[in-house]
């Protein structure tokens, strides 16, 4: 009893919990975001700065790092689902040339320039190639959020950026298969790369089919059965389910959420989802 009472008094004096971390992070983010907005920087930059400043590698205000990261992943999935709602699937299909030509060109050119640059500066080949792998990938969440906030998703350069980002997400599996080779491990043969490509395409196809047919068939039933509240829960399930599906297949969760948003944007319930 005494030990339980002592623990309770300790929690009252220093109530550092997951909720405390969230409150601290939100309270610290607001002035940073306001300050960066005054110098014409996007909102998402403020959140990135706040996370870096108060995270475990700087001031270490945040102690429940794993819980905060889990919550952040849910937020990323919902954010990319919303961005997908503002895009459209037919318009994305028109970008197939930019997706393969622009995306593949960006990936290969970046790998070549950064890899050769690392070797020219005295680095070993494996280390230079691994560093090029890190440089070639962009943050889909940050770029799409910034384009959306600035109203540039519909512009030619915005659509090209979206296409390149999607190709980068699909290229993650082949890049990961190269990593064991850089460390001298066996594996990563032609069959593995072919399997990785099939796996990536299967993941995208699964999200497309599940979102298109599953959502269109279940949405009317959900609306009739439970009204707006149940429909909101169903929409969140679609967004997080698509994110879970792609992540379980070793693809970025943002890719699944974004594709699900694209498909839902073409349904007759698009306005209800946005509202």
mmCIF file of N, CA and C in Angstrom, residues 70-187:
data_model
loop_
_atom_site.group_PDB
_atom_site.id
_atom_site.type_symbol
_atom_site.label_atom_id
_atom_site.label_comp_id
_atom_site.label_asym_id
_atom_site.label_seq_id
_atom_site.Cartn_x
_atom_site.Cartn_y
_atom_site.Cartn_z
ATOM 1 N N UNK A 70 4.269 6.329 -33.348
ATOM 2 C CA UNK A 70 3.093 5.572 -33.793
ATOM 3 C C UNK A 70 1.939 6.512 -34.121
ATOM 4 N N UNK A 71 1.734 7.514 -33.277
ATOM 5 C CA UNK A 71 0.681 8.494 -33.545
ATOM 6 C C UNK A 71 0.993 9.293 -34.804
ATOM 7 N N UNK A 72 2.279 9.591 -35.017
ATOM 8 C CA UNK A 72 2.673 10.336 -36.209
ATOM 9 C C UNK A 72 2.395 9.540 -37.476
ATOM 10 N N UNK A 73 2.595 8.223 -37.429
ATOM 11 C CA UNK A 73 2.330 7.395 -38.600
ATOM 12 C C UNK A 73 0.841 7.410 -38.947
ATOM 13 N N UNK A 74 -0.003 7.387 -37.927
ATOM 14 C CA UNK A 74 -1.446 7.483 -38.181
ATOM 15 C C UNK A 74 -1.776 8.828 -38.809
ATOM 16 N N UNK A 75 -1.172 9.890 -38.291
ATOM 17 C CA UNK A 75 -1.400 11.214 -38.859
ATOM 18 C C UNK A 75 -0.937 11.314 -40.296
ATOM 19 N N UNK A 76 0.204 10.702 -40.601
ATOM 20 C CA UNK A 76 0.725 10.715 -41.976
ATOM 21 C C UNK A 76 -0.234 10.002 -42.920
ATOM 22 N N UNK A 77 -0.754 8.848 -42.485
ATOM 23 C CA UNK A 77 -1.688 8.097 -43.329
ATOM 24 C C UNK A 77 -2.944 8.915 -43.614
ATOM 25 N N UNK A 78 -3.500 9.551 -42.606
ATOM 26 C CA UNK A 78 -4.711 10.356 -42.796
ATOM 27 C C UNK A 78 -4.417 11.588 -43.653
ATOM 28 N N UNK A 79 -3.226 12.168 -43.458
ATOM 29 C CA UNK A 79 -2.837 13.338 -44.260
ATOM 30 C C UNK A 79 -2.735 12.982 -45.733
ATOM 31 N N UNK A 80 -2.066 11.884 -46.051
ATOM 32 C CA UNK A 80 -1.896 11.503 -47.454
ATOM 33 C C UNK A 80 -3.218 11.036 -48.060
ATOM 34 N N UNK A 81 -4.084 10.452 -47.252
ATOM 35 C CA UNK A 81 -5.416 10.091 -47.731
ATOM 36 C C UNK A 81 -6.182 11.356 -48.131
ATOM 37 N N UNK A 82 -6.081 12.404 -47.323
ATOM 38 C CA UNK A 82 -6.737 13.673 -47.635
ATOM 39 C C UNK A 82 -6.164 14.305 -48.892
ATOM 40 N N UNK A 83 -4.835 14.250 -49.045
ATOM 41 C CA UNK A 83 -4.206 14.788 -50.252
ATOM 42 C C UNK A 83 -4.687 14.021 -51.476
ATOM 43 N N UNK A 84 -4.807 12.700 -51.360
ATOM 44 C CA UNK A 84 -5.320 11.897 -52.468
ATOM 45 C C UNK A 84 -6.738 12.273 -52.849
ATOM 46 N N UNK A 85 -7.552 12.663 -51.869
ATOM 47 C CA UNK A 85 -8.921 13.096 -52.154
ATOM 48 C C UNK A 85 -8.950 14.348 -53.018
ATOM 49 N N UNK A 86 -7.933 15.190 -52.873
ATOM 50 C CA UNK A 86 -7.874 16.435 -53.634
ATOM 51 C C UNK A 86 -7.277 16.232 -55.019
ATOM 52 N N UNK A 87 -6.735 15.049 -55.259
ATOM 53 C CA UNK A 87 -6.203 14.700 -56.575
ATOM 54 C C UNK A 87 -7.290 13.926 -57.314
ATOM 55 N N UNK A 88 -6.976 13.264 -58.404
ATOM 56 C CA UNK A 88 -7.961 12.423 -59.083
ATOM 57 C C UNK A 88 -7.235 11.305 -59.807
ATOM 58 N N UNK A 89 -7.843 10.137 -59.832
ATOM 59 C CA UNK A 89 -7.222 8.973 -60.461
ATOM 60 C C UNK A 89 -7.033 9.148 -61.969
ATOM 61 N N UNK A 90 -8.029 9.647 -62.731
ATOM 62 C CA UNK A 90 -7.800 9.856 -64.165
ATOM 63 C C UNK A 90 -6.647 10.809 -64.443
ATOM 64 N N UNK A 91 -6.541 11.840 -63.611
ATOM 65 C CA UNK A 91 -5.449 12.792 -63.815
ATOM 66 C C UNK A 91 -4.104 12.150 -63.529
ATOM 67 N N UNK A 92 -4.085 11.235 -62.537
ATOM 68 C CA UNK A 92 -2.837 10.537 -62.244
ATOM 69 C C UNK A 92 -2.452 9.602 -63.385
ATOM 70 N N UNK A 93 -3.461 8.961 -63.997
ATOM 71 C CA UNK A 93 -3.177 8.064 -65.114
ATOM 72 C C UNK A 93 -2.588 8.813 -66.302
ATOM 73 N N UNK A 94 -2.942 10.082 -66.432
ATOM 74 C CA UNK A 94 -2.365 10.898 -67.498
ATOM 75 C C UNK A 94 -0.878 11.174 -67.255
ATOM 76 N N UNK A 95 -0.439 10.941 -66.007
ATOM 77 C CA UNK A 95 0.951 11.220 -65.663
ATOM 78 C C UNK A 95 1.845 9.992 -65.805
ATOM 79 N N UNK A 96 1.339 8.942 -66.462
ATOM 80 C CA UNK A 96 2.125 7.706 -66.524
ATOM 81 C C UNK A 96 3.463 7.909 -67.216
ATOM 82 N N UNK A 97 3.514 8.811 -68.197
ATOM 83 C CA UNK A 97 4.793 9.080 -68.837
ATOM 84 C C UNK A 97 5.752 9.773 -67.867
ATOM 85 N N UNK A 98 5.222 10.757 -67.129
ATOM 86 C CA UNK A 98 6.054 11.433 -66.130
ATOM 87 C C UNK A 98 6.446 10.476 -65.014
ATOM 88 N N UNK A 99 5.554 9.536 -64.689
ATOM 89 C CA UNK A 99 5.823 8.578 -63.618
ATOM 90 C C UNK A 99 7.029 7.710 -63.952
ATOM 91 N N UNK A 100 7.072 7.176 -65.173
ATOM 92 C CA UNK A 100 8.141 6.256 -65.527
ATOM 93 C C UNK A 100 9.367 6.974 -66.096
ATOM 94 N N UNK A 101 9.142 7.968 -66.962
ATOM 95 C CA UNK A 101 10.290 8.674 -67.550
ATOM 96 C C UNK A 101 10.912 9.624 -66.529
ATOM 97 N N UNK A 102 10.079 10.496 -65.950
ATOM 98 C CA UNK A 102 10.595 11.454 -64.976
ATOM 99 C C UNK A 102 11.059 10.776 -63.708
ATOM 100 N N UNK A 103 10.245 9.839 -63.178
ATOM 101 C CA UNK A 103 10.622 9.172 -61.945
ATOM 102 C C UNK A 103 11.865 8.322 -62.097
ATOM 103 N N UNK A 104 11.905 7.499 -63.146
ATOM 104 C CA UNK A 104 13.076 6.655 -63.370
ATOM 105 C C UNK A 104 14.307 7.496 -63.668
ATOM 106 N N UNK A 105 14.128 8.566 -64.428
ATOM 107 C CA UNK A 105 15.261 9.434 -64.737
ATOM 108 C C UNK A 105 15.822 10.093 -63.492
ATOM 109 N N UNK A 106 14.935 10.559 -62.606
ATOM 110 C CA UNK A 106 15.389 11.196 -61.370
ATOM 111 C C UNK A 106 16.154 10.215 -60.492
ATOM 112 N N UNK A 107 15.612 9.011 -60.351
ATOM 113 C CA UNK A 107 16.251 8.006 -59.494
ATOM 114 C C UNK A 107 17.617 7.616 -60.053
ATOM 115 N N UNK A 108 17.684 7.288 -61.339
ATOM 116 C CA UNK A 108 18.949 6.838 -61.930
ATOM 117 C C UNK A 108 19.989 7.951 -61.967
ATOM 118 N N UNK A 109 19.542 9.164 -62.322
ATOM 119 C CA UNK A 109 20.484 10.282 -62.402
ATOM 120 C C UNK A 109 21.043 10.634 -61.021
ATOM 121 N N UNK A 110 20.175 10.626 -60.004
ATOM 122 C CA UNK A 110 20.638 10.941 -58.651
ATOM 123 C C UNK A 110 21.603 9.880 -58.146
ATOM 124 N N UNK A 111 21.278 8.607 -58.405
ATOM 125 C CA UNK A 111 22.181 7.534 -57.994
ATOM 126 C C UNK A 111 23.547 7.678 -58.661
ATOM 127 N N UNK A 112 23.534 8.006 -59.946
ATOM 128 C CA UNK A 112 24.784 8.132 -60.694
ATOM 129 C C UNK A 112 25.622 9.299 -60.185
ATOM 130 N N UNK A 113 24.990 10.479 -60.058
ATOM 131 C CA UNK A 113 25.727 11.684 -59.667
ATOM 132 C C UNK A 113 26.259 11.560 -58.236
ATOM 133 N N UNK A 114 25.399 11.155 -57.311
ATOM 134 C CA UNK A 114 25.814 11.077 -55.910
ATOM 135 C C UNK A 114 26.822 9.947 -55.705
ATOM 136 N N UNK A 115 26.577 8.793 -56.348
ATOM 137 C CA UNK A 115 27.504 7.674 -56.200
ATOM 138 C C UNK A 115 28.893 7.999 -56.732
ATOM 139 N N UNK A 116 28.948 8.543 -57.952
ATOM 140 C CA UNK A 116 30.249 8.914 -58.522
ATOM 141 C C UNK A 116 30.891 10.050 -57.744
ATOM 142 N N UNK A 117 30.068 10.969 -57.248
ATOM 143 C CA UNK A 117 30.618 12.060 -56.438
ATOM 144 C C UNK A 117 31.261 11.550 -55.162
ATOM 145 N N UNK A 118 30.618 10.561 -54.518
ATOM 146 C CA UNK A 118 31.195 9.995 -53.304
ATOM 147 C C UNK A 118 32.513 9.296 -53.568
ATOM 148 N N UNK A 119 32.579 8.555 -54.679
ATOM 149 C CA UNK A 119 33.827 7.873 -55.033
ATOM 150 C C UNK A 119 34.915 8.890 -55.363
ATOM 151 N N UNK A 120 34.547 9.965 -56.078
ATOM 152 C CA UNK A 120 35.527 10.984 -56.445
ATOM 153 C C UNK A 120 36.086 11.705 -55.222
ATOM 154 N N UNK A 121 35.298 11.763 -54.146
ATOM 155 C CA UNK A 121 35.751 12.433 -52.922
ATOM 156 C C UNK A 121 36.514 11.488 -52.001
ATOM 157 N N UNK A 122 36.789 10.272 -52.475
ATOM 158 C CA UNK A 122 37.616 9.362 -51.703
ATOM 159 C C UNK A 122 36.860 8.288 -50.947
ATOM 160 N N UNK A 123 35.559 8.232 -51.084
ATOM 161 C CA UNK A 123 34.778 7.219 -50.391
ATOM 162 C C UNK A 123 34.826 5.887 -51.114
ATOM 163 N N UNK A 124 34.547 4.804 -50.379
ATOM 164 C CA UNK A 124 34.508 3.499 -51.023
ATOM 165 C C UNK A 124 33.211 3.363 -51.822
ATOM 166 N N UNK A 125 33.191 2.421 -52.742
ATOM 167 C CA UNK A 125 32.059 2.277 -53.650
ATOM 168 C C UNK A 125 30.779 1.928 -52.897
ATOM 169 N N UNK A 126 30.859 0.977 -51.975
ATOM 170 C CA UNK A 126 29.670 0.549 -51.244
ATOM 171 C C UNK A 126 29.072 1.682 -50.433
ATOM 172 N N UNK A 127 29.917 2.405 -49.725
ATOM 173 C CA UNK A 127 29.433 3.518 -48.915
ATOM 174 C C UNK A 127 28.840 4.622 -49.772
ATOM 175 N N UNK A 128 29.458 4.897 -50.921
ATOM 176 C CA UNK A 128 28.952 5.944 -51.807
ATOM 177 C C UNK A 128 27.596 5.573 -52.386
ATOM 178 N N UNK A 129 27.442 4.312 -52.781
ATOM 179 C CA UNK A 129 26.165 3.864 -53.330
ATOM 180 C C UNK A 129 25.077 3.892 -52.257
ATOM 181 N N UNK A 130 25.419 3.468 -51.040
ATOM 182 C CA UNK A 130 24.444 3.488 -49.952
ATOM 183 C C UNK A 130 24.002 4.916 -49.644
ATOM 184 N N UNK A 131 24.937 5.842 -49.653
ATOM 185 C CA UNK A 131 24.590 7.244 -49.434
ATOM 186 C C UNK A 131 23.706 7.759 -50.563
ATOM 187 N N UNK A 132 23.967 7.307 -51.795
ATOM 188 C CA UNK A 132 23.130 7.709 -52.930
ATOM 189 C C UNK A 132 21.705 7.185 -52.756
ATOM 190 N N UNK A 133 21.560 5.974 -52.185
ATOM 191 C CA UNK A 133 20.230 5.438 -51.906
ATOM 192 C C UNK A 133 19.457 6.375 -50.977
ATOM 193 N N UNK A 134 20.152 6.922 -49.989
ATOM 194 C CA UNK A 134 19.493 7.814 -49.035
ATOM 195 C C UNK A 134 19.107 9.137 -49.687
ATOM 196 N N UNK A 135 19.957 9.628 -50.573
ATOM 197 C CA UNK A 135 19.710 10.925 -51.204
ATOM 198 C C UNK A 135 18.584 10.840 -52.232
ATOM 199 N N UNK A 136 18.451 9.690 -52.891
ATOM 200 C CA UNK A 136 17.521 9.586 -54.015
ATOM 201 C C UNK A 136 16.061 9.680 -53.571
ATOM 202 N N UNK A 137 15.779 9.358 -52.305
ATOM 203 C CA UNK A 137 14.406 9.330 -51.833
ATOM 204 C C UNK A 137 14.001 10.651 -51.195
ATOM 205 N N UNK A 138 12.807 11.097 -51.498
ATOM 206 C CA UNK A 138 12.247 12.306 -50.907
ATOM 207 C C UNK A 138 11.143 11.925 -49.938
ATOM 208 N N UNK A 139 10.750 12.861 -49.093
ATOM 209 C CA UNK A 139 9.646 12.619 -48.167
ATOM 210 C C UNK A 139 8.330 12.920 -48.874
ATOM 211 N N UNK A 140 7.590 11.878 -49.212
ATOM 212 C CA UNK A 140 6.300 12.064 -49.882
ATOM 213 C C UNK A 140 5.363 12.916 -49.036
ATOM 214 N N UNK A 141 5.365 12.671 -47.732
ATOM 215 C CA UNK A 141 4.461 13.398 -46.847
ATOM 216 C C UNK A 141 4.744 14.894 -46.860
ATOM 217 N N UNK A 142 6.024 15.250 -46.716
ATOM 218 C CA UNK A 142 6.388 16.663 -46.636
ATOM 219 C C UNK A 142 6.121 17.374 -47.958
ATOM 220 N N UNK A 143 6.532 16.761 -49.068
ATOM 221 C CA UNK A 143 6.395 17.423 -50.368
ATOM 222 C C UNK A 143 4.922 17.599 -50.745
ATOM 223 N N UNK A 144 4.118 16.541 -50.588
ATOM 224 C CA UNK A 144 2.707 16.642 -50.961
ATOM 225 C C UNK A 144 1.962 17.624 -50.066
ATOM 226 N N UNK A 145 2.281 17.615 -48.777
ATOM 227 C CA UNK A 145 1.643 18.571 -47.865
ATOM 228 C C UNK A 145 2.007 20.003 -48.250
ATOM 229 N N UNK A 146 3.259 20.228 -48.599
ATOM 230 C CA UNK A 146 3.695 21.571 -48.994
ATOM 231 C C UNK A 146 3.021 22.010 -50.285
ATOM 232 N N UNK A 147 2.966 21.120 -51.274
ATOM 233 C CA UNK A 147 2.307 21.456 -52.541
ATOM 234 C C UNK A 147 0.827 21.759 -52.326
ATOM 235 N N UNK A 148 0.183 20.986 -51.446
ATOM 236 C CA UNK A 148 -1.238 21.213 -51.170
ATOM 237 C C UNK A 148 -1.456 22.545 -50.483
ATOM 238 N N UNK A 149 -0.647 22.851 -49.476
ATOM 239 C CA UNK A 149 -0.793 24.116 -48.751
ATOM 240 C C UNK A 149 -0.575 25.319 -49.657
ATOM 241 N N UNK A 150 0.340 25.172 -50.609
ATOM 242 C CA UNK A 150 0.654 26.284 -51.509
ATOM 243 C C UNK A 150 -0.245 26.303 -52.743
ATOM 244 N N UNK A 151 -1.166 25.350 -52.856
ATOM 245 C CA UNK A 151 -2.074 25.307 -54.000
ATOM 246 C C UNK A 151 -1.387 25.002 -55.309
ATOM 247 N N UNK A 152 -0.337 24.165 -55.264
ATOM 248 C CA UNK A 152 0.453 23.899 -56.464
ATOM 249 C C UNK A 152 0.355 22.451 -56.936
ATOM 250 N N UNK A 153 -0.553 21.665 -56.351
ATOM 251 C CA UNK A 153 -0.685 20.278 -56.776
ATOM 252 C C UNK A 153 -1.162 20.186 -58.217
ATOM 253 N N UNK A 154 -2.008 21.128 -58.644
ATOM 254 C CA UNK A 154 -2.574 21.086 -59.988
ATOM 255 C C UNK A 154 -1.665 21.697 -61.049
ATOM 256 N N UNK A 155 -0.571 22.296 -60.645
ATOM 257 C CA UNK A 155 0.339 22.909 -61.606
ATOM 258 C C UNK A 155 1.158 21.831 -62.311
ATOM 259 N N UNK A 156 1.727 22.138 -63.485
ATOM 260 C CA UNK A 156 2.555 21.138 -64.181
ATOM 261 C C UNK A 156 3.707 20.622 -63.323
ATOM 262 N N UNK A 157 4.399 21.525 -62.630
ATOM 263 C CA UNK A 157 5.523 21.063 -61.810
ATOM 264 C C UNK A 157 5.026 20.288 -60.592
ATOM 265 N N UNK A 158 3.834 20.631 -60.091
ATOM 266 C CA UNK A 158 3.269 19.882 -58.981
ATOM 267 C C UNK A 158 2.910 18.461 -59.375
ATOM 268 N N UNK A 159 2.315 18.294 -60.547
ATOM 269 C CA UNK A 159 1.951 16.958 -61.022
ATOM 270 C C UNK A 159 3.196 16.121 -61.337
ATOM 271 N N UNK A 160 4.223 16.784 -61.874
ATOM 272 C CA UNK A 160 5.477 16.068 -62.124
ATOM 273 C C UNK A 160 6.099 15.608 -60.808
ATOM 274 N N UNK A 161 6.033 16.457 -59.787
ATOM 275 C CA UNK A 161 6.572 16.092 -58.471
ATOM 276 C C UNK A 161 5.822 14.905 -57.892
ATOM 277 N N UNK A 162 4.500 14.887 -58.035
ATOM 278 C CA UNK A 162 3.697 13.762 -57.537
ATOM 279 C C UNK A 162 4.104 12.471 -58.236
ATOM 280 N N UNK A 163 4.264 12.518 -59.541
ATOM 281 C CA UNK A 163 4.654 11.329 -60.299
ATOM 282 C C UNK A 163 6.012 10.805 -59.845
ATOM 283 N N UNK A 164 6.972 11.697 -59.656
ATOM 284 C CA UNK A 164 8.309 11.289 -59.226
ATOM 285 C C UNK A 164 8.270 10.693 -57.819
ATOM 286 N N UNK A 165 7.474 11.293 -56.935
ATOM 287 C CA UNK A 165 7.351 10.780 -55.573
ATOM 288 C C UNK A 165 6.782 9.363 -55.557
ATOM 289 N N UNK A 166 5.767 9.124 -56.383
ATOM 290 C CA UNK A 166 5.176 7.789 -56.445
ATOM 291 C C UNK A 166 6.169 6.766 -56.980
ATOM 292 N N UNK A 167 6.959 7.158 -57.972
ATOM 293 C CA UNK A 167 7.971 6.227 -58.491
ATOM 294 C C UNK A 167 9.014 5.927 -57.424
ATOM 295 N N UNK A 168 9.412 6.935 -56.667
ATOM 296 C CA UNK A 168 10.376 6.722 -55.589
ATOM 297 C C UNK A 168 9.847 5.713 -54.577
ATOM 298 N N UNK A 169 8.562 5.850 -54.225
ATOM 299 C CA UNK A 169 7.975 4.917 -53.261
ATOM 300 C C UNK A 169 7.994 3.486 -53.794
ATOM 301 N N UNK A 170 7.710 3.340 -55.085
ATOM 302 C CA UNK A 170 7.730 1.999 -55.685
ATOM 303 C C UNK A 170 9.156 1.451 -55.819
ATOM 304 N N UNK A 171 10.132 2.351 -55.882
ATOM 305 C CA UNK A 171 11.521 1.924 -56.061
ATOM 306 C C UNK A 171 12.188 1.521 -54.753
ATOM 307 N N UNK A 172 11.493 1.686 -53.634
ATOM 308 C CA UNK A 172 12.121 1.413 -52.343
ATOM 309 C C UNK A 172 12.517 -0.057 -52.207
ATOM 310 N N UNK A 173 11.626 -0.975 -52.627
ATOM 311 C CA UNK A 173 11.933 -2.399 -52.470
ATOM 312 C C UNK A 173 13.175 -2.811 -53.264
ATOM 313 N N UNK A 174 13.295 -2.473 -54.562
ATOM 314 C CA UNK A 174 14.541 -2.818 -55.269
ATOM 315 C C UNK A 174 15.784 -2.208 -54.624
ATOM 316 N N UNK A 175 15.671 -0.995 -54.129
ATOM 317 C CA UNK A 175 16.823 -0.371 -53.479
ATOM 318 C C UNK A 175 17.214 -1.132 -52.208
ATOM 319 N N UNK A 176 16.204 -1.552 -51.444
ATOM 320 C CA UNK A 176 16.497 -2.295 -50.216
ATOM 321 C C UNK A 176 17.162 -3.636 -50.518
ATOM 322 N N UNK A 177 16.799 -4.239 -51.652
ATOM 323 C CA UNK A 177 17.406 -5.525 -52.002
ATOM 324 C C UNK A 177 18.894 -5.384 -52.334
ATOM 325 N N UNK A 178 19.315 -4.177 -52.707
ATOM 326 C CA UNK A 178 20.717 -3.951 -53.011
ATOM 327 C C UNK A 178 21.572 -3.841 -51.749
ATOM 328 N N UNK A 179 20.940 -3.469 -50.630
ATOM 329 C CA UNK A 179 21.709 -3.188 -49.415
ATOM 330 C C UNK A 179 22.532 -4.386 -48.953
ATOM 331 N N UNK A 180 21.988 -5.624 -48.900
ATOM 332 C CA UNK A 180 22.841 -6.755 -48.499
ATOM 333 C C UNK A 180 24.059 -6.948 -49.403
ATOM 334 N N UNK A 181 23.898 -6.656 -50.700
ATOM 335 C CA UNK A 181 25.038 -6.777 -51.620
ATOM 336 C C UNK A 181 26.138 -5.794 -51.273
ATOM 337 N N UNK A 182 25.741 -4.587 -50.835
ATOM 338 C CA UNK A 182 26.738 -3.581 -50.485
ATOM 339 C C UNK A 182 27.532 -3.994 -49.256
ATOM 340 N N UNK A 183 26.898 -4.795 -48.390
ATOM 341 C CA UNK A 183 27.598 -5.264 -47.205
ATOM 342 C C UNK A 183 28.340 -6.563 -47.413
ATOM 343 N N UNK A 184 28.327 -7.079 -48.636
ATOM 344 C CA UNK A 184 29.037 -8.310 -48.937
ATOM 345 C C UNK A 184 28.226 -9.564 -48.726
ATOM 346 N N UNK A 185 26.928 -9.414 -48.401
ATOM 347 C CA UNK A 185 26.094 -10.591 -48.188
ATOM 348 C C UNK A 185 25.633 -11.144 -49.524
ATOM 349 N N UNK A 186 25.230 -12.418 -49.497
ATOM 350 C CA UNK A 186 24.741 -13.041 -50.721
ATOM 351 C C UNK A 186 23.272 -12.712 -50.917
ATOM 352 N N UNK A 187 22.805 -12.888 -52.118
ATOM 353 C CA UNK A 187 21.391 -12.640 -52.411
ATOM 354 C C UNK A 187 21.242 -11.458 -53.329
#
